[in-house]
Short mmCIF file of C-alpha atoms and ligand atoms in Angstrom, two decimals:
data_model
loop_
_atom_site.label_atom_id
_atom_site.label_comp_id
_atom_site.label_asym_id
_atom_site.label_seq_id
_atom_site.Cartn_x
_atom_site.Cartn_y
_atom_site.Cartn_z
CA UNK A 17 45.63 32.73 275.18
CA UNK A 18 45.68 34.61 272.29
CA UNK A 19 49.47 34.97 270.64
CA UNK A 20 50.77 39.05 271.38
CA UNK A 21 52.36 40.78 268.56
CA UNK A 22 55.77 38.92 267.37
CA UNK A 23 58.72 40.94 268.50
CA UNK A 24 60.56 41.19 265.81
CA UNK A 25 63.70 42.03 266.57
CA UNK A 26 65.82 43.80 263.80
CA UNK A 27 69.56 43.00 263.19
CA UNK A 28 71.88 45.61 261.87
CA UNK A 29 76.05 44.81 261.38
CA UNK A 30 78.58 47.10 263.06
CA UNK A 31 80.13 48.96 260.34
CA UNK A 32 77.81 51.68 258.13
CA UNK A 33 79.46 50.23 254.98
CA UNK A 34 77.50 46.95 255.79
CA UNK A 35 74.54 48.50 255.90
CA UNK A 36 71.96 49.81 253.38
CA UNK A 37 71.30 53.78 254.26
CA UNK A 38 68.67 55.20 252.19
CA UNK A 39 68.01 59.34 252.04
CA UNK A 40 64.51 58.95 253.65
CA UNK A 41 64.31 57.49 256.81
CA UNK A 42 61.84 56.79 259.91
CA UNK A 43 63.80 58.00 262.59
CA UNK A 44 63.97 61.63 262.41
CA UNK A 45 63.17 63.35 265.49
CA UNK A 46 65.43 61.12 266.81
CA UNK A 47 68.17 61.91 264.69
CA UNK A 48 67.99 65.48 264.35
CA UNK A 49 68.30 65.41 267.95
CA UNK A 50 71.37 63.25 268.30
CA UNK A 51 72.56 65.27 265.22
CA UNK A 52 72.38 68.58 267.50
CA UNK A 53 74.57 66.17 270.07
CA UNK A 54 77.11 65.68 267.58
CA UNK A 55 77.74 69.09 265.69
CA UNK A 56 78.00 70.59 269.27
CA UNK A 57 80.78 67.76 270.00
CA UNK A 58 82.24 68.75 267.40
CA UNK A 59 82.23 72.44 268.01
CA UNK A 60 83.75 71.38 271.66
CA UNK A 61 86.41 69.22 269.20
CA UNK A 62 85.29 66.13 270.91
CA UNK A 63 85.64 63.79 267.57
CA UNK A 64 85.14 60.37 270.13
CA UNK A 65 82.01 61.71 271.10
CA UNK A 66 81.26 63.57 267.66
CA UNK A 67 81.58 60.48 266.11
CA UNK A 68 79.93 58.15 268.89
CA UNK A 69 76.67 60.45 268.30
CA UNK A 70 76.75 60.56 263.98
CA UNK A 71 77.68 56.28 264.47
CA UNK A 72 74.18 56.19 266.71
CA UNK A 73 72.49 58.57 263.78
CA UNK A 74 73.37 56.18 260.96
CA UNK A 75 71.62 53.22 262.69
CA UNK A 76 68.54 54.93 263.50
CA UNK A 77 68.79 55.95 260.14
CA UNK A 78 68.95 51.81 258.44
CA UNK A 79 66.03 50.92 260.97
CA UNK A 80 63.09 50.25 258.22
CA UNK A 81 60.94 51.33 260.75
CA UNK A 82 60.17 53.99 263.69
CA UNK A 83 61.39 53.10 266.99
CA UNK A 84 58.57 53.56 269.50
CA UNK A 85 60.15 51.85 272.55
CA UNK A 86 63.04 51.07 274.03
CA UNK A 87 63.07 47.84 273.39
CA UNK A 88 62.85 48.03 269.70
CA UNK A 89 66.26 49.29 270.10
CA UNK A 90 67.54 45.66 271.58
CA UNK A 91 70.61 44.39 270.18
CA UNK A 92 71.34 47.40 267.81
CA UNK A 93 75.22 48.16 267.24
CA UNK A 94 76.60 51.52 268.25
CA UNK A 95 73.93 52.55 270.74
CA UNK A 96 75.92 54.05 273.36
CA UNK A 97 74.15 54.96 277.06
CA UNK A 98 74.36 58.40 276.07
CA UNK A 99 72.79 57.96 272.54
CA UNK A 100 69.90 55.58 273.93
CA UNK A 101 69.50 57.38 277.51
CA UNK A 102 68.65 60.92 274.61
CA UNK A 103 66.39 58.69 272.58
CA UNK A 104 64.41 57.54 275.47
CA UNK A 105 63.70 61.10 276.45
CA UNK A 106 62.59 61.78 273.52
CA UNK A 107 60.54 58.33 273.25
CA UNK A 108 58.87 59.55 276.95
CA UNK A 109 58.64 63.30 276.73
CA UNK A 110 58.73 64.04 273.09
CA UNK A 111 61.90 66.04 273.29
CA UNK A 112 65.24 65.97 274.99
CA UNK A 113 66.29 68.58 277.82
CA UNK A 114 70.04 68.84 276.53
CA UNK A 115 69.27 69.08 272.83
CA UNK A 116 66.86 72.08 274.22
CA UNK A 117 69.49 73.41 276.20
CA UNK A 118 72.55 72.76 273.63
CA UNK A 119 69.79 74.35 270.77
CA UNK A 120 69.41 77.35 273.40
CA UNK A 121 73.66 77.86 274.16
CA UNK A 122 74.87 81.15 273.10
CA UNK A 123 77.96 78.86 272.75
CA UNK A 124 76.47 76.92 269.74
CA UNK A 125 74.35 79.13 268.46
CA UNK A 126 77.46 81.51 267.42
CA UNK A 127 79.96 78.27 266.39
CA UNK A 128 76.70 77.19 264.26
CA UNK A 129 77.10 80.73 262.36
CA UNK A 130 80.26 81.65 262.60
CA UNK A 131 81.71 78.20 261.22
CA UNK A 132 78.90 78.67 258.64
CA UNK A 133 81.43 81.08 257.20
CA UNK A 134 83.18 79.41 254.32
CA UNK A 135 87.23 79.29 255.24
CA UNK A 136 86.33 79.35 258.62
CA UNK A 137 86.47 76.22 261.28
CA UNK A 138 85.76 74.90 264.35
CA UNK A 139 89.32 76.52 265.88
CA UNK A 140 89.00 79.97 264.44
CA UNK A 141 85.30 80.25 264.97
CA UNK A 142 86.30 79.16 268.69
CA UNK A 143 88.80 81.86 269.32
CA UNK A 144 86.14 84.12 267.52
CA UNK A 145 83.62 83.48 270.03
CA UNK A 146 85.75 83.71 273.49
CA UNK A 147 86.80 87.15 271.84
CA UNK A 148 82.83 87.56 271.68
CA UNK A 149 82.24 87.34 268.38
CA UNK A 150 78.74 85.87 267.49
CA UNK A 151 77.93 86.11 264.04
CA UNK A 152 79.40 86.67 261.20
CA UNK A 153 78.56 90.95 261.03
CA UNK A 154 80.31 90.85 264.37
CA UNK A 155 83.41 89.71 262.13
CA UNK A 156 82.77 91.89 259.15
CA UNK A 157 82.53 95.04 261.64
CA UNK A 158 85.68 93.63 263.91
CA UNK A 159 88.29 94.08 261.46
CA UNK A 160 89.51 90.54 262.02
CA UNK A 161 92.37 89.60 259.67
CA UNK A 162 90.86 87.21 256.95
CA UNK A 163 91.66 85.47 254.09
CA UNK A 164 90.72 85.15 250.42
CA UNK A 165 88.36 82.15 251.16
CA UNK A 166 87.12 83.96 254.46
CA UNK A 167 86.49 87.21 253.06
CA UNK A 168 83.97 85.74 249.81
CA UNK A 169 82.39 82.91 253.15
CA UNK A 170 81.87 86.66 254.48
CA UNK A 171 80.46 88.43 251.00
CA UNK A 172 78.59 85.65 249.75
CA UNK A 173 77.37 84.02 253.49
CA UNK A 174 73.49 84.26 252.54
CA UNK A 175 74.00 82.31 249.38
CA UNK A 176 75.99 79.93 250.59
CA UNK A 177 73.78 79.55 253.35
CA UNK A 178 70.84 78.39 251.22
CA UNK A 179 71.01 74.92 249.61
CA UNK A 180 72.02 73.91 246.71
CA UNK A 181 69.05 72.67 244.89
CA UNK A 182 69.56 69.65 242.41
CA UNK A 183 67.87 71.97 239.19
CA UNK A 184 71.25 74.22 240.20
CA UNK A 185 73.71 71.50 240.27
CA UNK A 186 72.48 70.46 236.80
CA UNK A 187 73.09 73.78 235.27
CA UNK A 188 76.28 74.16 236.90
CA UNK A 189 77.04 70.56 235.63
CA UNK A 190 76.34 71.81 231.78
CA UNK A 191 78.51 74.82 231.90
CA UNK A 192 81.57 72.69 233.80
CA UNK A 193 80.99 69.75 231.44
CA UNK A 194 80.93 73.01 228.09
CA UNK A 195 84.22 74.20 229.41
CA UNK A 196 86.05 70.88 230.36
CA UNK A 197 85.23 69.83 226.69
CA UNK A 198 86.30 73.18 224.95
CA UNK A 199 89.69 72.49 226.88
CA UNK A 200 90.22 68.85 226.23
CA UNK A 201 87.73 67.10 224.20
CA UNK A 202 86.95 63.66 225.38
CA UNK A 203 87.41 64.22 228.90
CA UNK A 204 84.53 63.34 231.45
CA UNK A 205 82.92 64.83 234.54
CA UNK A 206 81.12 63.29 236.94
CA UNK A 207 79.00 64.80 239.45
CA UNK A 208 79.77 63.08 243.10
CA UNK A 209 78.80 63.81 246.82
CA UNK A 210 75.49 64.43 247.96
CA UNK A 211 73.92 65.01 244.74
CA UNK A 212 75.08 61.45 243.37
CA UNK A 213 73.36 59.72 246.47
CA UNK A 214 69.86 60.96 245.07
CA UNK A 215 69.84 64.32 247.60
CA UNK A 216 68.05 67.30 246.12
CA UNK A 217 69.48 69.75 247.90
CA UNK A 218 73.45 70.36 249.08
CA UNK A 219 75.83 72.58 250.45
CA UNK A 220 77.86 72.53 247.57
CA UNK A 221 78.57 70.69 244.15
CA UNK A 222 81.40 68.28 243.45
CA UNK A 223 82.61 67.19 240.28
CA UNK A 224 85.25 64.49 239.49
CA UNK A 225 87.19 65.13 236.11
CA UNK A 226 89.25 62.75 234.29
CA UNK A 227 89.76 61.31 230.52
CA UNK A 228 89.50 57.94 229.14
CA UNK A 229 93.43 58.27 228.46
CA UNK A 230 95.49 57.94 231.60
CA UNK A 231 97.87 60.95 231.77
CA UNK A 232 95.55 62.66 229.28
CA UNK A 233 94.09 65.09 232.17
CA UNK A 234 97.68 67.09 233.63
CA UNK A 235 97.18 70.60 233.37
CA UNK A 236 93.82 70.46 232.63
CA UNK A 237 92.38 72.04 235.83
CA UNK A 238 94.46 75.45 235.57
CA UNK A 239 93.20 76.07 231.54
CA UNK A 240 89.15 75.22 233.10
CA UNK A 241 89.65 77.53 236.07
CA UNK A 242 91.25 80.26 233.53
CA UNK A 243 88.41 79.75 230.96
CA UNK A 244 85.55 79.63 234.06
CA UNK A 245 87.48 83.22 235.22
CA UNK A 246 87.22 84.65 231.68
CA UNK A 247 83.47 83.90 231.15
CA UNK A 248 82.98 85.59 234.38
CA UNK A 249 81.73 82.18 236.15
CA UNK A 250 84.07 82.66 239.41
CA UNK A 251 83.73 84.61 242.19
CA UNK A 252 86.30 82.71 244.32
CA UNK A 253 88.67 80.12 243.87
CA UNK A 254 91.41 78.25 244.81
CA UNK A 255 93.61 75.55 243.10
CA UNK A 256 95.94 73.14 245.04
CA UNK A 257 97.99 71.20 242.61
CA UNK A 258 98.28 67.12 242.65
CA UNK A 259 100.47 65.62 245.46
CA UNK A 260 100.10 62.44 245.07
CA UNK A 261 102.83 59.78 245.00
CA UNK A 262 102.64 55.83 245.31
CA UNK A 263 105.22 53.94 246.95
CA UNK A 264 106.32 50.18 246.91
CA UNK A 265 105.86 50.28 250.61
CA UNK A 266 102.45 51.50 249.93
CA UNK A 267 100.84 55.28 251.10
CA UNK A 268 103.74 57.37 251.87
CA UNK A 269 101.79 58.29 255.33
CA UNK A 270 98.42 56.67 256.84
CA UNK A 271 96.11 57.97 254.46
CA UNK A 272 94.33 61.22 255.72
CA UNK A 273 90.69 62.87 255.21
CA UNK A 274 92.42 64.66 252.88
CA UNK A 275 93.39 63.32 249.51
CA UNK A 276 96.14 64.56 247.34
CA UNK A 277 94.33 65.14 244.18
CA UNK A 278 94.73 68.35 241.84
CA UNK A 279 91.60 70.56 243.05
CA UNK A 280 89.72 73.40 242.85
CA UNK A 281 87.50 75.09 245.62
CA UNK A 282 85.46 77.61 243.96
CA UNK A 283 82.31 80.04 244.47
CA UNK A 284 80.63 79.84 241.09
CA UNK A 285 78.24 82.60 239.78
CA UNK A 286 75.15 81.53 238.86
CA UNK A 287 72.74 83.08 236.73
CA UNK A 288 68.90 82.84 238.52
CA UNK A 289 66.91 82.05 235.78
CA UNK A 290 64.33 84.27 235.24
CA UNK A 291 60.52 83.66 236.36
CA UNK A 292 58.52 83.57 233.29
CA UNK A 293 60.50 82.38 230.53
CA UNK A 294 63.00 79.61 231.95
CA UNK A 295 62.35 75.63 232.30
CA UNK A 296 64.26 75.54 235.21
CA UNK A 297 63.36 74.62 238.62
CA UNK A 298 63.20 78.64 239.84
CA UNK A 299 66.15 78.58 242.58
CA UNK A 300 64.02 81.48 244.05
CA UNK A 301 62.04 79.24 246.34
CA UNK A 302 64.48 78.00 248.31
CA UNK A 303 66.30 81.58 248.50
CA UNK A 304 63.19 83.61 250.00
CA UNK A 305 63.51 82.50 253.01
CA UNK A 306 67.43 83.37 254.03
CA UNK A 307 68.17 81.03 257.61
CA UNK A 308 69.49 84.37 258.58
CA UNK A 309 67.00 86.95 257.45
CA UNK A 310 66.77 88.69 260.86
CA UNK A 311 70.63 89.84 260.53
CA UNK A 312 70.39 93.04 258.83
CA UNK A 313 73.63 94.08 258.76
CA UNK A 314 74.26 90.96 256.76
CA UNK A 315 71.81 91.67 254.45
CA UNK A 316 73.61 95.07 253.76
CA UNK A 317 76.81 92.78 253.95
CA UNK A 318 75.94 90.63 250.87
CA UNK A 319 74.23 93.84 248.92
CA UNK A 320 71.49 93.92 247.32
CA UNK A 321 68.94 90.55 246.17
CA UNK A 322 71.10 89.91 242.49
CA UNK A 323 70.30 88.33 239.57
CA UNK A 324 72.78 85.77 240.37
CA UNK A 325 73.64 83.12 243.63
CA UNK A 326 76.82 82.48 245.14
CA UNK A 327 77.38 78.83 244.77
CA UNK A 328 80.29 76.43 246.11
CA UNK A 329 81.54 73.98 243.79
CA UNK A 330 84.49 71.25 243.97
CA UNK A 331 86.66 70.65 240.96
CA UNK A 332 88.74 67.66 241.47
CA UNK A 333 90.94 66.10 238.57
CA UNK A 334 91.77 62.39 238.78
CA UNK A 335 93.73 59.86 236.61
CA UNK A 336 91.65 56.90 235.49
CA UNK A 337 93.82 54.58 236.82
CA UNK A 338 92.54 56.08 240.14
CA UNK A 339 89.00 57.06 239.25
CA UNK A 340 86.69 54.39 241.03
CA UNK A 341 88.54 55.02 244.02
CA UNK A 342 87.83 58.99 243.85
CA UNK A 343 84.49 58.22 242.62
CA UNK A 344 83.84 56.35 245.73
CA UNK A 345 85.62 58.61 248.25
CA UNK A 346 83.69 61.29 246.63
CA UNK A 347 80.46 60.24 246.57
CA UNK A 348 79.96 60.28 250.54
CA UNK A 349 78.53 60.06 252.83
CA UNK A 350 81.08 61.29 255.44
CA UNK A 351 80.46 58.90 257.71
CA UNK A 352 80.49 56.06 255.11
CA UNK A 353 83.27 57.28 253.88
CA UNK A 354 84.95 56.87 257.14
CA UNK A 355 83.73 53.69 258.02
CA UNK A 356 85.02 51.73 254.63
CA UNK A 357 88.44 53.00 256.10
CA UNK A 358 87.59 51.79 259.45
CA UNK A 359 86.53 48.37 257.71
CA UNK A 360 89.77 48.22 255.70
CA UNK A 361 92.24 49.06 258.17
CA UNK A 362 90.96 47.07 261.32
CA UNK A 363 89.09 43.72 259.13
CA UNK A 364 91.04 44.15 256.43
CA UNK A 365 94.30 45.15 257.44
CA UNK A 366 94.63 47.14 254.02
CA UNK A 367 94.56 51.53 253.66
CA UNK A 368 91.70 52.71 251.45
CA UNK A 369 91.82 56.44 250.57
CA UNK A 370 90.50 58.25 247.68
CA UNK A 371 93.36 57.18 245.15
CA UNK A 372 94.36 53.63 245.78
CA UNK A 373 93.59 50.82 248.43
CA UNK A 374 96.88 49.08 249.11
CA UNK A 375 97.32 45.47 250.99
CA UNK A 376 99.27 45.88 253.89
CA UNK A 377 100.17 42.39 254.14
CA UNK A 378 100.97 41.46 250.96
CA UNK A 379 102.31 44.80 250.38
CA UNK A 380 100.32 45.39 247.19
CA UNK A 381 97.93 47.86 245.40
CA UNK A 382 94.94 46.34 244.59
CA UNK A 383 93.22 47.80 241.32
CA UNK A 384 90.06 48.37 240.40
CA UNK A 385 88.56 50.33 237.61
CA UNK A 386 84.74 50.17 239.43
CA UNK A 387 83.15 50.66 242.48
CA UNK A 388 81.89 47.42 242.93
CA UNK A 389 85.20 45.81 242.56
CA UNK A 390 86.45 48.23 245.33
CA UNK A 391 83.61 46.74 247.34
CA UNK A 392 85.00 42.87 246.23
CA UNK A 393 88.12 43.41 247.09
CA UNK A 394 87.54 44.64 250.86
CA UNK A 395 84.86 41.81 250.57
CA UNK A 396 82.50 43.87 250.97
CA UNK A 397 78.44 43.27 249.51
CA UNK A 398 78.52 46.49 246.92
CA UNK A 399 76.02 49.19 248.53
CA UNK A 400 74.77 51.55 245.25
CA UNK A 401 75.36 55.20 246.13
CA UNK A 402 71.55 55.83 247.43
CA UNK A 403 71.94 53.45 250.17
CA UNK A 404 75.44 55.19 251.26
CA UNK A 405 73.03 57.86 253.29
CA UNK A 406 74.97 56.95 256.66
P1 LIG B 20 76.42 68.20 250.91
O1 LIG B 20 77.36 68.86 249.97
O2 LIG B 20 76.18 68.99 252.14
O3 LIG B 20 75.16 67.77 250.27
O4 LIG B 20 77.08 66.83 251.42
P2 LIG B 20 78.12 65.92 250.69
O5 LIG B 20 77.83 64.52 251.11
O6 LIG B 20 78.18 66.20 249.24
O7 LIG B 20 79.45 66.29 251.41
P3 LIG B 20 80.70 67.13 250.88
O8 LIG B 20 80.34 67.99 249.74
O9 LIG B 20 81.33 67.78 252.07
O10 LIG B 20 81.72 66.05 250.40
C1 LIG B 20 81.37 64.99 249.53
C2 LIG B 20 82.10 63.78 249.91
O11 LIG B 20 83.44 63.92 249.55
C3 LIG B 20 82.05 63.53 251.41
O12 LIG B 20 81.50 62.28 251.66
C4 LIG B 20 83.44 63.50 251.87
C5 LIG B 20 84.27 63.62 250.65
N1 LIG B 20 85.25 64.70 250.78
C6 LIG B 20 85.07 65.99 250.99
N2 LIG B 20 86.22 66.65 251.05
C7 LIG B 20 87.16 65.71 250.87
C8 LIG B 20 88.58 65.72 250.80
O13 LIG B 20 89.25 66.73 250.95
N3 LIG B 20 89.17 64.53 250.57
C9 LIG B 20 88.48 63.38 250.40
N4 LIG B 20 89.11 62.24 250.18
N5 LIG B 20 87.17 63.33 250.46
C10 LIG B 20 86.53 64.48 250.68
MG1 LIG B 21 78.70 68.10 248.47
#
């Protein structure tokens, strides 16, 4: 009898910052359709199952190869019955009747736009909706109350509607890293999220900036923001100043999604280069096609095609002391990011967050002025930042 194929059976640990994520995967039809799952979860604010669905995602994701059957998905980690009973629908019949259905819902097709407003979330596009409210020129035209960051998500929702492409980050990079330096030479920006996993497109761009000298970086941010406002680079922005304050007993509270760091949300204005005569990656391509090209009003809404894009970028000023640890909250992805806490609090017993990690039981900070000794410390094998695609 001749020997069938070897099952191979692939083994994958429970936490996504065990595993090795890369950007490109084989898995996804099957993701994008658990992915639908999950964003509608969280549009109903169902985090458990929100995050059951994106936990399912980042293990299809690892697999280094396509599932075909059911049985390739045998002893997997965070498969629930809902998860597998979707991906063998999709396995059988090529597509899954409640992703159709959930893709079809007036109910997520308006959350999907209207929480594609920047400023606006899943609660206040909910309350938009049951008013019936379905897109964001039924908001312009309602007279809703908005505010600063709601009105430019509003002005500028084409643009910020269209990815980022890397070409874009990298000019935005030069004039953020021309300005930092013009306000204090020496200090240093990094460019995090998305973009430092290897992605070539994003929603927005983040930046980390620090200097060399602890201390060195207070009241840096404001002078950037004022010289970015006086070279006519903003259209938007907001600064929240630095909150954050160590304790001997360790993080004042259990350490939240969000940190404490001085920050800036902005919208930047960015030049398009022009056709002929720049060496840059035209930006026009990807802005052709606008994901909402059939909504006239909106068109009207965000004015004429400009010379320039709307573009969201992240300012976020850290001390060195704290910098591998905002390096590494920053860098993504989300769901990594939440796992390593997971990991630290429940293996670990220790709080990571984007400024320290601190050992609950011997009730002490644990330093580190690199990634990788972040990853030592929470003994943890160090995953570069391409892998961290979870
Ligand atoms: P994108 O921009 O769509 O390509 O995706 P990412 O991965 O760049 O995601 P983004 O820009 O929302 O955030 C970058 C990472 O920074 C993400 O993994 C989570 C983290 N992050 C975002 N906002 C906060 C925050 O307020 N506090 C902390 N600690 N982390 C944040
Ligand atoms: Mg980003």
């Amino acid at each position: 009898l001749e020997p069938g194929p070897k099952a191979v059976m692939i083994t994958l640990n429970g936490y996504a910052c065990q595993r090795r994520t890369p950007l490109q995967h084989h898995n996804t039809v099957l993701t994008e359709a658990l992915l639908v799952l999950a964003e509608n979860a969280e549009f109903c604010e169902d985090e458990g199952r929100n995050i059951a669905f994106k936990r399912a995602v980042s293990v299809l994701k690892a697999l280094p190869q396509a599932v075909r059957k059911m049985g390739d998905l045998q002893g997997l980690p965070c498969l629930g019955e809902h998860s597998q009973r979707v991906i063998k629908e999709i396995l059988e019949d090529g597509k899954s009747r409640e992703v159709e259905t959930t893709l079809q819902s007036e109910q997520y097709q308006a959350m999907k736009s209207l929480t594609g407003i920047f400023g606006v979330g899943v609660k206040t596009a909910d309350r938009w909706f049951r008013e019936g409210l379905q897109q964001p020129s039924d908001v312009a035209r309602s007279g809703q109350r908005l505010n600063h960051a709601q009105q430019a998500g509003l002005q500028y929702y084409n643009d910020l509607n269209t990815p980022v492409t890397k070409a874009e980050a990298d000019v935005i990079s030069r004039i953020v890293e021309g300005v930092v330096q013009e306000v204090l030479p020496g200090a240093e920006i990094t460019l995090t999220g998305g973009f430092r996993r290897g992605k070539q497109t994003g929603h927005d761009v983040d930046f980390l900036i620090s200097h060399p000298e602890e201390g060195r970086e207070e009241g840096l941010l404001p002078k950037v923001v004022s010289l970015l406002e006086t070279q006519g680079l903003l259209l938007y922005q907001k600064t929240t100043r630095n909150s954050y304050l160590e304790t001997k007993e360790g993080p004042a509270r259990p350490p939240s999604n969000m940190d404490r760091f001085e920050r800036c949300f902005s919208i930047f204005k960015l030049e398009r280069p022009r056709h002929s005569t720049s060496p840059e990656e035209p930006p026009q391509a990807a802005c052709e096609e606008s994901p909402r090209g059939e909504d006239s009003a909106l068109e009207q809404l965000a004015g004429e095609r400009q010379d320039w894009k709307a573009v969201r970028v992240d300012l976020v000023v850290t001390p060195v002391s704290q910098f591998a640890f905002a390096l590494l909250g920053w860098t993504g992805s989300q769901l990594f990011e939440r796992e390593l806490r997971r990991w630290a609090g429940q293996e670990k017993n220790m709080s990571l967050s984007s400024h320290a990690l601190f050992d609950n039981k011997r009730k002490q900070y644990l330093r580190a002025s690199s990634e990788e000794e972040i990853f030592a410390h929470l003994g943890l094998e160090y995953i570069p930042p391409c892998e961290r695609n979870a």
